PDB file of C-alpha atoms in Angstrom:
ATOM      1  CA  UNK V1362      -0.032   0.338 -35.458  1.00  0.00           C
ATOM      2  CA  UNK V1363      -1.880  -2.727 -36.010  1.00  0.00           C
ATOM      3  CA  UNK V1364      -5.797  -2.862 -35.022  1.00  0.00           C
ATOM      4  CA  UNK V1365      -6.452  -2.723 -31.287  1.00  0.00           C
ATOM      5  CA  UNK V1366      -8.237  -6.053 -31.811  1.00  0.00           C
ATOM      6  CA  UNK V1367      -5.511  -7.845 -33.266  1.00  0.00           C
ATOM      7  CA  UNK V1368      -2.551  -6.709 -30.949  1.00  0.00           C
ATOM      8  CA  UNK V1369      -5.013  -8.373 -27.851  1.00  0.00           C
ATOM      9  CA  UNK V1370      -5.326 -11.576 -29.773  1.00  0.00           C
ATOM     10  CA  UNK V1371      -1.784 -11.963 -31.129  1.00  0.00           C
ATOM     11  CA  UNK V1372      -0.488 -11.189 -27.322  1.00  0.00           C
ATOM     12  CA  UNK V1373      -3.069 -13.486 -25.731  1.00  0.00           C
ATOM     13  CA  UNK V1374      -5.339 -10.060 -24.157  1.00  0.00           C
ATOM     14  CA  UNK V1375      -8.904 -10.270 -23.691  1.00  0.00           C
ATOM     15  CA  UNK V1376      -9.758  -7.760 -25.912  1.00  0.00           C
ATOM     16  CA  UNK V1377     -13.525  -7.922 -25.255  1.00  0.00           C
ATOM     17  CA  UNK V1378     -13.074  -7.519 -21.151  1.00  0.00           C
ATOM     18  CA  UNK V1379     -10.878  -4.949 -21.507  1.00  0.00           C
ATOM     19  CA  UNK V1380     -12.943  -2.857 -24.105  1.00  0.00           C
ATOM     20  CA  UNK V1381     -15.660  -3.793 -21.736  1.00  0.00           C
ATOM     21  CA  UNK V1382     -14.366  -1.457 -18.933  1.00  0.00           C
ATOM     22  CA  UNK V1383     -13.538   1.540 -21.651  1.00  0.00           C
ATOM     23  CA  UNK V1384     -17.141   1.008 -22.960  1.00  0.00           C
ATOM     24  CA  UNK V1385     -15.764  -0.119 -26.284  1.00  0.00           C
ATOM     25  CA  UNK V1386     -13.719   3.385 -27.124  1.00  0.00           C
ATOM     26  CA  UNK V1387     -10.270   2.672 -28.438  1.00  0.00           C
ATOM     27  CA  UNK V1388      -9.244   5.985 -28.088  1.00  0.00           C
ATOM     28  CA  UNK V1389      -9.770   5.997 -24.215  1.00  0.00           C
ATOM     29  CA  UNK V1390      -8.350   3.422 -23.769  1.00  0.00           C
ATOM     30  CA  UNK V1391      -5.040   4.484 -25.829  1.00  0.00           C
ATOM     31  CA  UNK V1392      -5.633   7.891 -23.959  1.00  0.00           C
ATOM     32  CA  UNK V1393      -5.436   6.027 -20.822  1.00  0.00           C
ATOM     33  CA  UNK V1394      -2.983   3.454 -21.348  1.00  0.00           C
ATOM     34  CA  UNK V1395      -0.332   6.520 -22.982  1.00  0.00           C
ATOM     35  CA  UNK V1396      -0.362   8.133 -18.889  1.00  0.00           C
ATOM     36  CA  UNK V1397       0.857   4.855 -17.432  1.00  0.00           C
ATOM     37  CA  UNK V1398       4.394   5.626 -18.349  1.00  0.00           C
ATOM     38  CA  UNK V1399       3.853   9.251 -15.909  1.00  0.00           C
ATOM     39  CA  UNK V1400       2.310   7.614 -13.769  1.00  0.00           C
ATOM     40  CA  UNK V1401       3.668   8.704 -10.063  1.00  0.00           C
ATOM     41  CA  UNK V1402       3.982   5.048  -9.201  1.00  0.00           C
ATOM     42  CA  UNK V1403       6.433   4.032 -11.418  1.00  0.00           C
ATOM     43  CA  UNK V1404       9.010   6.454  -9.533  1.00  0.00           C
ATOM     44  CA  UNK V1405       7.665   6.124  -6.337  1.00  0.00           C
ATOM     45  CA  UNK V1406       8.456   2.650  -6.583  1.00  0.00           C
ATOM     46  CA  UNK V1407      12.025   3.194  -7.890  1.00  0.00           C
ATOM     47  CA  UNK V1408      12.494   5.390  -4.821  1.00  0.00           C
ATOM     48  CA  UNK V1409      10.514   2.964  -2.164  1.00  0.00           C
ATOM     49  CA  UNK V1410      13.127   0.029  -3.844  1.00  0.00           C
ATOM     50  CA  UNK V1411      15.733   2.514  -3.167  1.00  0.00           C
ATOM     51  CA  UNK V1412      15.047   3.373   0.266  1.00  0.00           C
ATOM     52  CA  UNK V1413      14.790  -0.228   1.531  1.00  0.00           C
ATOM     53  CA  UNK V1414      10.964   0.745   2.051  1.00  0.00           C
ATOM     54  CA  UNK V1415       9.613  -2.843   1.577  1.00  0.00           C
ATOM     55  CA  UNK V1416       6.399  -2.584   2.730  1.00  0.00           C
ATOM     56  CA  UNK V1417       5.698   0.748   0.789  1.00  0.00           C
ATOM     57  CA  UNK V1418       7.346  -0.787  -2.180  1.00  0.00           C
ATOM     58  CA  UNK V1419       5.320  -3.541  -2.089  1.00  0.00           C
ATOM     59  CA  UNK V1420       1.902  -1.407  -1.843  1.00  0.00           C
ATOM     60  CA  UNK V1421       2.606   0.551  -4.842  1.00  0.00           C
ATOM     61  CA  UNK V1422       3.537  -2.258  -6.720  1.00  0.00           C
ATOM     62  CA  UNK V1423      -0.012  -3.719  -5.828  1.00  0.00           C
ATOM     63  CA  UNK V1424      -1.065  -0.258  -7.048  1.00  0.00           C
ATOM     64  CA  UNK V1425       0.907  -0.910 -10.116  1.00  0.00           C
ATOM     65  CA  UNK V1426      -0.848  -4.112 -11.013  1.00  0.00           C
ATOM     66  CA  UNK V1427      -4.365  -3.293 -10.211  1.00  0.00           C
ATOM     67  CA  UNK V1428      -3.692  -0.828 -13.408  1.00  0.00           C
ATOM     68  CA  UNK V1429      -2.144  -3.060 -15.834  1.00  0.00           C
ATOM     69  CA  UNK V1430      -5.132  -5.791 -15.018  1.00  0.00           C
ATOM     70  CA  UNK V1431      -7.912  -2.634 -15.670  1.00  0.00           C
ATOM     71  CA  UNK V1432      -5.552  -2.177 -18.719  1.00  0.00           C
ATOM     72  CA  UNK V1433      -5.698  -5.655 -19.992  1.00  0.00           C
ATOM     73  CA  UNK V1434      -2.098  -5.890 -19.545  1.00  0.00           C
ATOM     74  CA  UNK V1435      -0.771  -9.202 -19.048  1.00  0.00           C
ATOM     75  CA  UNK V1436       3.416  -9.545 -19.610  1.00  0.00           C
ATOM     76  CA  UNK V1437       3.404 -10.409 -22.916  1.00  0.00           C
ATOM     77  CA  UNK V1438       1.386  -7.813 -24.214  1.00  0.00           C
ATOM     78  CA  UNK V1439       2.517  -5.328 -21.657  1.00  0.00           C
ATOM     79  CA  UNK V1440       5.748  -6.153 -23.519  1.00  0.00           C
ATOM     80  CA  UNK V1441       4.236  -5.026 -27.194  1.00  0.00           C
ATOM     81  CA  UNK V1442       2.333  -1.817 -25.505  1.00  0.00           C
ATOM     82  CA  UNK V1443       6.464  -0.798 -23.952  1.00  0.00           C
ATOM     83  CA  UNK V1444       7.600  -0.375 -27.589  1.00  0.00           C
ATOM     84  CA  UNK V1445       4.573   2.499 -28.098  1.00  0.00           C
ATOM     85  CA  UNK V1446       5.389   4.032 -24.594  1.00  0.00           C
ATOM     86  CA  UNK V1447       8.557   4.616 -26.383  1.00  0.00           C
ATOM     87  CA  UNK V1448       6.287   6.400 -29.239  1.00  0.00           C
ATOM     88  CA  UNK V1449       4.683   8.989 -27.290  1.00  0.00           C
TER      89      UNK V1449
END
């Protein structure tokens, strides 16, 4: 994988905010961002969508969100970090 740095940069992240909240460790931050895919919240909000649960849908996507920003993960890089969900 290319450096950390370089993947922020190239996919317009803030590389230095991000690190910022992992106290500069890569590997946390890789820890971290390798549970989003389990996270609960992706399939509870499959299952809120689903149900026709708006207003429960709408809360865990909030949820949802509020991680990827801590994460650094705007769309375009989001899109980049998908192809190493794929990896784990």
């Amino acid at each position: 994988m290319a450096d950390l740095r370089e993947v922020f940069q190239k996919y317009g992240g803030d590389y230095e905010t991000t690190m910022a909240r992992f106290m500069g460790n890569e590997q946390m931050y890789l820890r971290i961002l390798s549970m989003l895919p389990r996270d609960e919240n992706l399939h509870k909000l499959g299952q809120t969508l689903q149900a026709g649960d708006y207003p429960a849908a709408f809360d865990t996507a909030h949820t949802l969100k509020g991680m990827a920003g801590n994460l650094g993960l705007r769309s375009s890089l989001f899109s980049f970090f998908r192809s190493f969900f794929y990896l784990l």
